[in-house]
Amino acid sequence: MIETLKRADVNFFRPTPFWSINSDLDAKEIERQIGEMHDYGLGGFVFHARTGLVTEYLSEKWFEMVGIALKTAKKYGMMVWIYDENGWPSGFVGGKLLSTESFRAKYLRYRKGETFDSSADYVYVFEDGKARRVTAPCGAAEYHAVTVETSDSYTDILNPAVTDAFIRETHEKYYERFAPSFGKELVGFFTDEPQYYRAETPFPLVEEEFRAAYGEDVADGLVYLFVQCESGYPFRVKYYSLLNRLYCENYYAKLKKWCDDHGCMLTGHSVEETRLTTQMWGGADCSPSYLFEDIPGIDNLAKENTAEISAKALGSVCSQIGNRLALTETFGVSGYSTTPFEMRAIADKQYVYGVDVMVQHLYNYSFAGQGKIDCPPSFGRMMPWISGYKSFNDYFARLGYLISQSEEEVCVAVVPPMESVYLNYVRPVSYTHLRAHET
């Protein structure tokens, strides 16, 4: 299917917005808005459950409305992507998977003191610059304690059982009802900002994997994730390299295989690709995940426009593997005051670096309640420059198509220095330190 789309006409490269499904759904209103999107020169939409949704997510009425959207999109020759979550990040089925405690994400907390902390899961002392795990007071002047905590807000997507459950409760439900549309008007699924526990130091289900990969007990080195010293460098590289591998294999690869097996595509993006430090918040390196998407993607939100790293890295990986399709989710959080000239500049920069498919953030189904303030700008009928919206979309459709048919010629290779980031990374202390080195 990907080969077919590579040969598609310019219509495929027409911008495709996040259609924020954020109210009580009505069949006639769905039909009307899809026709409106077609008139505005959009190539399709991402059917995106979002804040304000009244119709129960994944209920029978939900699927009834999805069916109407698919039927209407087929009428206009438009593409439908299914956003695979209610909100974001992807991977918890709108909270359903959190009811299984073993599926919840785990993270680490660290403290040090002069006394042995018997409440901690792991306690360490340092001798000659190296950590040693202890299980009782040993007369040391300083003890380093690490405790395992459980999140009540997100799942451990590095656990293959979690991804299997996510697919079973989400993707399979769509296939049960809409199998004839797969690979046709329903082109695939958009997965958004999957991540291990980003707010603290992640501790997914890695004990067995760490021993299998390195022949070591992961518990012997966890303190090195908090204490910066050269003796901890090897452990940090092993730990975050393993997390990145499991992030790709146990989440992205599983989704990709399911989509391949069911005749549809996978697109979306990881969390915080914009800087090397922020890539540590989700998967400890975004670039490898691009190998497991039919249309690899990034987001580029707000006006900061940090495409120097994200769009260039995405375009580079796509060039290396011969994939001519690279997606950006862009414009969100730029504000209502953002002009079409500013938007063009934001997107042009990304397209120059190798992006050629655009997902516009955000096209609201409803402006009631939080719809007015949900990460504007809002595209569509409420825009003051709506008369020029189709011309805007036509421009990027043509630009994306031209870029997709071009060849990039480079004479310099730059290897992302993620392992160097691992060496001194402490969450959240390292954010300010490493960001200074990236500028």
Short mmCIF file of C-alpha atoms in Angstrom, two decimals:
data_model
loop_
_atom_site.label_atom_id
_atom_site.label_comp_id
_atom_site.label_asym_id
_atom_site.label_seq_id
_atom_site.Cartn_x
_atom_site.Cartn_y
_atom_site.Cartn_z
CA MET A 1 0.00 0.00 0.00
CA ILE A 2 2.82 2.40 0.78
CA GLU A 3 4.12 1.98 -2.78
CA THR A 4 0.70 2.94 -4.12
CA LEU A 5 0.63 6.09 -2.04
CA LYS A 6 4.13 7.06 -3.12
CA ARG A 7 2.80 7.16 -6.66
CA ALA A 8 -0.37 9.01 -5.70
CA ASP A 9 -1.31 12.33 -7.26
CA VAL A 10 -1.06 15.67 -5.52
CA ASN A 11 -4.32 15.10 -3.64
CA PHE A 12 -2.59 12.73 -1.22
CA PHE A 13 -0.28 15.54 -0.12
CA ARG A 14 -3.12 17.87 0.71
CA PRO A 15 -3.05 18.93 4.39
CA THR A 16 -4.97 16.66 6.73
CA PRO A 17 -6.09 18.22 10.02
CA PHE A 18 -6.64 16.80 13.45
CA TRP A 19 -10.44 16.87 13.47
CA SER A 20 -11.10 17.44 17.17
CA ILE A 21 -14.13 15.29 17.99
CA ASN A 22 -15.07 17.19 21.11
CA SER A 23 -18.83 17.19 21.66
CA ASP A 24 -21.98 15.10 21.26
CA LEU A 25 -21.82 13.72 17.72
CA ASP A 26 -24.53 14.20 15.13
CA ALA A 27 -24.62 12.42 11.78
CA LYS A 28 -25.71 15.42 9.70
CA GLU A 29 -23.11 17.67 11.30
CA ILE A 30 -20.38 15.12 10.55
CA GLU A 31 -21.47 14.99 6.91
CA ARG A 32 -21.63 18.78 6.67
CA GLN A 33 -18.17 19.36 8.15
CA ILE A 34 -16.51 16.74 5.96
CA GLY A 35 -18.00 18.39 2.88
CA GLU A 36 -16.73 21.71 4.18
CA MET A 37 -13.22 20.29 4.65
CA HIS A 38 -13.30 19.01 1.08
CA ASP A 39 -14.25 22.46 -0.19
CA TYR A 40 -11.32 23.95 1.73
CA GLY A 41 -8.88 21.76 -0.18
CA LEU A 42 -8.09 19.30 2.62
CA GLY A 43 -7.16 15.77 1.63
CA GLY A 44 -8.73 14.05 4.60
CA PHE A 45 -8.77 14.22 8.39
CA VAL A 46 -7.59 12.50 11.56
CA PHE A 47 -10.68 11.45 13.54
CA HIS A 48 -9.46 12.53 16.97
CA ALA A 49 -11.34 11.99 20.26
CA ARG A 50 -10.50 15.00 22.39
CA THR A 51 -11.37 17.12 25.42
CA GLY A 52 -15.09 17.93 25.50
CA LEU A 53 -16.23 14.64 23.94
CA VAL A 54 -19.77 13.80 25.10
CA THR A 55 -20.43 10.69 23.00
CA GLU A 56 -18.86 7.79 24.89
CA TYR A 57 -15.49 6.83 23.43
CA LEU A 58 -15.53 3.42 21.67
CA SER A 59 -19.26 3.03 22.36
CA GLU A 60 -21.66 1.77 19.73
CA LYS A 61 -22.73 5.34 18.99
CA TRP A 62 -19.06 6.28 18.60
CA PHE A 63 -18.56 3.59 16.00
CA GLU A 64 -21.81 4.53 14.29
CA MET A 65 -20.47 8.07 13.85
CA VAL A 66 -17.11 6.75 12.63
CA GLY A 67 -19.00 4.74 10.03
CA ILE A 68 -20.81 7.86 8.82
CA ALA A 69 -17.49 9.70 8.61
CA LEU A 70 -15.96 6.90 6.55
CA LYS A 71 -18.96 6.75 4.19
CA THR A 72 -18.88 10.54 3.69
CA ALA A 73 -15.13 10.64 3.18
CA LYS A 74 -15.41 7.92 0.54
CA LYS A 75 -17.99 10.06 -1.28
CA TYR A 76 -15.50 12.93 -1.53
CA GLY A 77 -12.42 10.81 -2.16
CA MET A 78 -10.88 11.83 1.16
CA MET A 79 -8.62 9.88 3.49
CA VAL A 80 -9.47 9.02 7.10
CA TRP A 81 -6.87 8.38 9.77
CA ILE A 82 -8.11 7.05 13.11
CA TYR A 83 -6.44 8.66 16.11
CA ASP A 84 -5.84 5.67 18.38
CA GLU A 85 -6.60 7.23 21.77
CA ASN A 86 -9.01 9.45 23.68
CA GLY A 87 -6.69 12.38 24.30
CA TRP A 88 -3.02 11.59 24.55
CA PRO A 89 -0.51 10.05 24.97
CA SER A 90 -1.54 6.92 23.12
CA GLY A 91 -1.55 3.61 24.92
CA PHE A 92 -4.11 3.57 27.76
CA VAL A 93 -7.50 3.28 25.98
CA GLY A 94 -8.94 6.40 27.57
CA GLY A 95 -7.93 5.15 31.02
CA LYS A 96 -9.33 1.63 30.71
CA LEU A 97 -5.96 -0.13 30.90
CA LEU A 98 -5.08 1.67 34.14
CA SER A 99 -7.54 -0.58 35.97
CA THR A 100 -4.94 -3.35 35.63
CA GLU A 101 -2.29 -2.36 38.15
CA SER A 102 0.47 -4.39 36.50
CA PHE A 103 -0.03 -2.29 33.35
CA ARG A 104 0.74 1.01 35.08
CA ALA A 105 3.99 2.83 34.42
CA LYS A 106 6.66 2.77 37.11
CA TYR A 107 9.29 5.34 37.91
CA LEU A 108 12.10 5.94 40.41
CA ARG A 109 12.55 8.42 43.23
CA TYR A 110 15.95 9.17 44.78
CA ARG A 111 17.13 10.60 48.08
CA LYS A 112 20.31 10.52 50.11
CA GLY A 113 21.03 10.84 53.81
CA GLU A 114 23.26 9.92 56.69
CA THR A 115 21.13 6.97 57.80
CA PHE A 116 20.06 3.75 56.11
CA ASP A 117 16.53 4.06 54.66
CA SER A 118 14.75 0.78 55.30
CA SER A 119 11.65 1.96 53.40
CA ALA A 120 13.56 2.21 50.11
CA ASP A 121 13.55 -0.57 47.52
CA TYR A 122 17.29 -0.22 46.91
CA VAL A 123 20.04 1.38 49.00
CA TYR A 124 23.59 2.09 47.88
CA VAL A 125 26.87 3.33 49.27
CA PHE A 126 29.81 4.64 47.28
CA GLU A 127 33.29 3.26 47.76
CA ASP A 128 36.23 4.52 45.68
CA GLY A 129 33.80 6.23 43.30
CA LYS A 130 31.73 3.09 42.66
CA ALA A 131 28.28 2.16 43.92
CA ARG A 132 27.62 -0.93 46.01
CA ARG A 133 24.12 -2.10 46.90
CA VAL A 134 23.53 -2.79 50.61
CA THR A 135 20.60 -4.28 52.49
CA ALA A 136 21.43 -3.09 56.01
CA PRO A 137 23.35 -0.29 57.75
CA CYS A 138 27.09 -0.70 57.16
CA GLY A 139 28.63 2.31 58.88
CA ALA A 140 28.77 4.46 55.75
CA ALA A 141 28.74 8.24 56.08
CA GLU A 142 26.13 8.59 53.33
CA TYR A 143 23.42 6.32 51.94
CA HIS A 144 21.69 6.65 48.58
CA ALA A 145 18.12 5.36 48.47
CA VAL A 146 16.03 4.55 45.38
CA THR A 147 12.30 3.82 45.59
CA VAL A 148 10.03 2.40 42.90
CA GLU A 149 6.77 4.33 42.46
CA THR A 150 3.68 3.50 40.39
CA SER A 151 1.86 6.01 38.21
CA ASP A 152 -1.90 6.29 38.29
CA SER A 153 -2.02 8.25 35.03
CA TYR A 154 -0.26 6.22 32.33
CA THR A 155 0.65 2.71 31.27
CA ASP A 156 4.01 0.99 30.75
CA ILE A 157 4.04 0.82 26.95
CA LEU A 158 7.45 -0.89 27.01
CA ASN A 159 5.61 -3.90 28.42
CA PRO A 160 4.48 -5.97 25.40
CA ALA A 161 1.37 -7.11 27.27
CA VAL A 162 0.24 -3.48 27.52
CA THR A 163 0.61 -2.90 23.78
CA ASP A 164 -1.21 -6.15 23.05
CA ALA A 165 -4.09 -5.02 25.27
CA PHE A 166 -4.08 -1.57 23.66
CA ILE A 167 -4.37 -3.11 20.19
CA ARG A 168 -7.05 -5.54 21.32
CA GLU A 169 -9.20 -2.81 22.88
CA THR A 170 -8.69 -0.21 20.15
CA HIS A 171 -7.49 -1.32 16.72
CA GLU A 172 -9.31 -4.65 16.76
CA LYS A 173 -12.59 -2.90 17.62
CA TYR A 174 -12.32 -0.78 14.48
CA TYR A 175 -11.41 -3.77 12.33
CA GLU A 176 -14.39 -5.77 13.61
CA ARG A 177 -16.71 -3.08 12.28
CA PHE A 178 -14.93 -1.51 9.31
CA ALA A 179 -12.69 -4.18 7.78
CA PRO A 180 -13.91 -3.44 4.21
CA SER A 181 -12.74 0.19 4.61
CA PHE A 182 -9.21 -0.70 5.72
CA GLY A 183 -6.62 0.31 3.17
CA LYS A 184 -9.25 2.32 1.29
CA GLU A 185 -10.92 5.38 2.84
CA LEU A 186 -9.61 4.25 6.25
CA VAL A 187 -5.92 4.52 5.45
CA GLY A 188 -4.58 3.82 8.92
CA PHE A 189 -3.97 4.86 12.52
CA PHE A 190 -2.28 7.89 14.05
CA THR A 191 -0.42 7.14 17.30
CA ASP A 192 0.42 10.20 19.36
CA GLU A 193 3.24 10.88 21.81
CA PRO A 194 3.78 7.38 23.24
CA GLN A 195 6.25 7.55 26.12
CA TYR A 196 7.59 5.83 29.15
CA TYR A 197 6.98 7.84 32.34
CA ARG A 198 8.20 11.29 31.27
CA ALA A 199 7.79 13.25 34.49
CA GLU A 200 10.35 11.26 36.49
CA THR A 201 13.10 8.70 35.90
CA PRO A 202 11.35 5.79 34.13
CA PHE A 203 11.57 2.23 35.42
CA PRO A 204 9.58 0.03 33.05
CA LEU A 205 9.47 -3.75 33.19
CA VAL A 206 13.16 -4.26 32.32
CA GLU A 207 14.70 -6.59 34.90
CA GLU A 208 14.60 -9.73 32.76
CA GLU A 209 15.45 -7.85 29.57
CA PHE A 210 18.46 -6.19 31.21
CA ARG A 211 19.82 -9.51 32.44
CA ALA A 212 19.25 -11.13 29.05
CA ALA A 213 20.99 -8.29 27.21
CA TYR A 214 23.92 -7.65 29.55
CA GLY A 215 24.10 -10.51 32.05
CA GLU A 216 23.71 -8.04 34.92
CA ASP A 217 21.16 -7.20 37.60
CA VAL A 218 19.64 -3.83 36.73
CA ALA A 219 19.12 -3.10 40.44
CA ASP A 220 22.87 -2.95 40.99
CA GLY A 221 23.17 0.24 38.97
CA LEU A 222 19.95 2.23 39.37
CA VAL A 223 21.63 4.80 41.60
CA TYR A 224 23.78 5.82 38.62
CA LEU A 225 20.65 7.31 37.03
CA PHE A 226 20.77 9.98 39.74
CA VAL A 227 24.43 10.37 40.73
CA GLN A 228 26.72 11.72 38.05
CA CYS A 229 30.07 9.97 38.03
CA GLU A 230 32.24 8.32 35.38
CA SER A 231 31.83 4.88 36.94
CA GLY A 232 28.14 5.09 36.06
CA TYR A 233 28.63 5.84 32.36
CA PRO A 234 28.48 2.21 31.16
CA PHE A 235 25.28 1.55 33.11
CA ARG A 236 23.56 4.67 31.78
CA VAL A 237 24.35 3.76 28.17
CA LYS A 238 23.10 0.22 28.69
CA TYR A 239 19.96 1.31 30.52
CA TYR A 240 18.75 3.97 28.10
CA SER A 241 19.81 1.98 25.05
CA LEU A 242 17.65 -0.87 26.31
CA LEU A 243 14.70 1.44 26.99
CA ASN A 244 14.96 2.81 23.47
CA ARG A 245 15.06 -0.69 21.96
CA LEU A 246 12.01 -1.81 23.97
CA TYR A 247 10.21 1.42 23.06
CA CYS A 248 10.63 0.57 19.38
CA GLU A 249 10.14 -3.20 19.56
CA ASN A 250 7.36 -3.49 22.14
CA TYR A 251 5.29 -0.51 21.02
CA TYR A 252 6.00 0.76 17.50
CA ALA A 253 6.92 -2.57 15.94
CA LYS A 254 3.83 -4.25 17.36
CA LEU A 255 1.55 -1.53 15.99
CA LYS A 256 3.30 -1.61 12.63
CA LYS A 257 2.93 -5.38 12.32
CA TRP A 258 -0.76 -5.21 13.19
CA CYS A 259 -1.33 -2.50 10.58
CA ASP A 260 0.62 -4.47 7.97
CA ASP A 261 -1.43 -7.58 8.73
CA HIS A 262 -4.70 -5.66 8.40
CA GLY A 263 -3.97 -3.74 5.23
CA CYS A 264 -3.60 -0.26 6.69
CA MET A 265 -0.82 2.15 7.62
CA LEU A 266 0.78 3.56 10.76
CA THR A 267 1.74 7.16 11.27
CA GLY A 268 2.12 9.52 14.24
CA HIS A 269 5.00 10.77 16.30
CA SER A 270 6.93 10.30 19.54
CA VAL A 271 6.93 12.81 22.35
CA GLU A 272 9.15 15.92 22.33
CA GLU A 273 11.42 15.34 19.32
CA THR A 274 12.50 18.96 19.28
CA ARG A 275 15.65 18.64 21.42
CA LEU A 276 18.02 15.89 22.43
CA THR A 277 17.16 16.38 26.10
CA THR A 278 13.41 16.23 25.56
CA GLN A 279 13.77 13.05 23.52
CA MET A 280 14.87 11.52 26.83
CA TRP A 281 11.36 12.16 28.19
CA GLY A 282 9.67 9.57 26.02
CA GLY A 283 11.84 6.95 24.38
CA ALA A 284 15.51 7.96 24.80
CA ASP A 285 15.85 8.71 21.06
CA CYS A 286 13.16 9.30 18.45
CA SER A 287 14.99 8.47 15.23
CA PRO A 288 14.90 4.65 15.54
CA SER A 289 11.11 4.71 15.89
CA TYR A 290 10.81 6.16 12.37
CA LEU A 291 11.79 2.75 11.02
CA PHE A 292 8.50 1.35 12.30
CA GLU A 293 6.05 3.75 10.65
CA ASP A 294 4.71 3.86 7.11
CA ILE A 295 4.73 7.64 7.34
CA PRO A 296 7.15 8.67 10.09
CA GLY A 297 6.21 11.88 11.83
CA ILE A 298 7.11 14.69 14.20
CA ASP A 299 5.22 17.54 15.75
CA ASN A 300 6.28 21.17 15.61
CA LEU A 301 4.07 23.11 17.96
CA ALA A 302 3.98 26.78 18.92
CA LYS A 303 5.91 29.49 17.07
CA GLU A 304 9.30 28.43 18.40
CA ASN A 305 9.76 26.28 15.31
CA THR A 306 12.68 24.09 16.38
CA ALA A 307 12.81 22.14 13.14
CA GLU A 308 16.61 22.25 13.04
CA ILE A 309 16.72 18.96 14.94
CA SER A 310 13.32 17.29 14.55
CA ALA A 311 12.45 17.87 10.88
CA LYS A 312 16.01 17.39 9.72
CA ALA A 313 16.40 14.13 11.66
CA LEU A 314 13.08 12.88 10.28
CA GLY A 315 13.95 13.82 6.72
CA SER A 316 17.38 12.25 7.08
CA VAL A 317 16.04 8.90 8.29
CA CYS A 318 13.43 8.84 5.53
CA SER A 319 16.11 9.55 2.92
CA GLN A 320 18.32 6.77 4.26
CA ILE A 321 15.57 4.14 4.12
CA GLY A 322 14.04 5.34 0.85
CA ASN A 323 10.74 6.49 2.36
CA ARG A 324 9.51 9.57 0.51
CA LEU A 325 6.73 10.32 3.01
CA ALA A 326 7.47 12.34 6.16
CA LEU A 327 4.77 13.98 8.28
CA THR A 328 4.55 16.97 10.56
CA GLU A 329 1.79 17.74 13.05
CA THR A 330 2.12 21.49 13.13
CA PHE A 331 0.75 24.92 14.16
CA GLY A 332 -0.86 23.87 17.46
CA VAL A 333 -0.38 26.18 20.46
CA SER A 334 0.66 29.03 18.14
CA GLY A 335 -2.35 31.07 19.22
CA TYR A 336 -5.24 32.70 17.42
CA SER A 337 -3.08 35.68 16.46
CA THR A 338 -0.83 33.59 14.20
CA THR A 339 -1.12 34.87 10.64
CA PRO A 340 -1.12 32.72 7.48
CA PHE A 341 2.23 34.29 6.60
CA GLU A 342 3.70 33.09 9.91
CA MET A 343 2.20 29.65 9.39
CA ARG A 344 3.70 29.43 5.95
CA ALA A 345 7.12 30.30 7.37
CA ILE A 346 6.75 27.68 10.13
CA ALA A 347 5.80 24.97 7.63
CA ASP A 348 8.20 26.01 4.86
CA LYS A 349 11.12 25.52 7.23
CA GLN A 350 10.03 21.96 7.94
CA TYR A 351 9.42 21.18 4.29
CA VAL A 352 12.89 22.43 3.38
CA TYR A 353 14.31 19.93 5.88
CA GLY A 354 12.42 17.00 4.37
CA VAL A 355 8.80 16.95 5.54
CA ASP A 356 6.17 16.59 2.80
CA VAL A 357 2.89 15.64 4.54
CA MET A 358 1.04 18.04 6.88
CA VAL A 359 -1.36 17.41 9.75
CA GLN A 360 -2.83 20.73 10.85
CA HIS A 361 -3.49 21.19 14.54
CA LEU A 362 -6.50 21.77 15.11
CA TYR A 363 -9.87 21.67 13.28
CA ASN A 364 -12.65 21.76 15.87
CA TYR A 365 -15.89 19.83 15.52
CA SER A 366 -17.33 22.17 18.16
CA PHE A 367 -16.28 25.47 19.73
CA ALA A 368 -18.39 24.89 22.83
CA GLY A 369 -16.65 24.79 26.20
CA GLN A 370 -12.94 24.11 25.91
CA GLY A 371 -13.17 24.00 22.14
CA LYS A 372 -12.52 27.74 22.14
CA ILE A 373 -9.24 27.47 24.04
CA ASP A 374 -7.93 24.05 23.06
CA CYS A 375 -4.41 24.65 21.72
CA PRO A 376 -5.33 27.25 19.06
CA PRO A 377 -5.25 28.20 16.26
CA SER A 378 -8.45 26.56 15.12
CA PHE A 379 -8.80 25.95 11.41
CA GLY A 380 -12.02 26.08 9.42
CA ARG A 381 -15.04 28.29 9.16
CA MET A 382 -14.15 30.54 12.11
CA MET A 383 -10.84 31.77 10.69
CA PRO A 384 -10.71 35.46 9.69
CA TRP A 385 -8.74 34.46 6.57
CA ILE A 386 -11.01 31.59 5.57
CA SER A 387 -11.26 32.94 2.00
CA GLY A 388 -7.59 32.14 1.53
CA TYR A 389 -7.58 28.77 3.32
CA LYS A 390 -7.96 26.69 0.16
CA SER A 391 -5.07 28.53 -1.52
CA PHE A 392 -2.98 27.86 1.59
CA ASN A 393 -3.78 24.13 1.37
CA ASP A 394 -3.19 24.03 -2.39
CA TYR A 395 0.27 25.53 -1.90
CA PHE A 396 1.41 22.89 0.58
CA ALA A 397 -0.17 20.08 -1.44
CA ARG A 398 1.97 21.05 -4.43
CA LEU A 399 5.06 21.68 -2.33
CA GLY A 400 4.77 18.32 -0.57
CA TYR A 401 4.31 16.49 -3.85
CA LEU A 402 7.35 18.18 -5.42
CA ILE A 403 9.54 17.39 -2.42
CA SER A 404 8.39 13.78 -2.36
CA GLN A 405 9.53 13.40 -5.97
CA SER A 406 12.93 15.00 -5.40
CA GLU A 407 16.25 13.53 -4.30
CA GLU A 408 18.34 14.93 -1.46
CA GLU A 409 22.05 15.23 -2.12
CA VAL A 410 24.30 15.52 0.94
CA CYS A 411 28.04 15.34 1.47
CA VAL A 412 28.16 15.30 5.28
CA ALA A 413 26.79 12.74 7.73
CA VAL A 414 25.89 13.81 11.27
CA VAL A 415 25.27 11.06 13.81
CA PRO A 416 22.86 12.10 16.60
CA PRO A 417 24.92 12.02 19.83
CA MET A 418 22.25 10.39 21.98
CA GLU A 419 24.66 8.09 23.82
CA SER A 420 26.58 11.18 24.89
CA VAL A 421 23.33 12.56 26.30
CA TYR A 422 22.87 9.34 28.28
CA LEU A 423 26.20 9.85 30.06
CA ASN A 424 25.17 12.87 32.11
CA TYR A 425 21.40 12.80 31.95
CA VAL A 426 19.49 13.20 35.21
CA ARG A 427 15.78 13.85 35.03
CA PRO A 428 14.88 16.67 35.53
CA VAL A 429 18.21 18.28 36.49
CA SER A 430 19.80 17.77 33.07
CA TYR A 431 17.15 19.65 31.09
CA THR A 432 18.62 23.09 31.70
CA HIS A 433 22.21 21.87 31.52
CA LEU A 434 21.96 20.01 28.22
CA ARG A 435 19.66 22.51 26.55
CA ALA A 436 22.42 25.10 27.03
CA HIS A 437 24.83 22.82 25.14
CA GLU A 438 22.39 22.35 22.25
CA THR A 439 22.04 26.07 21.48
#
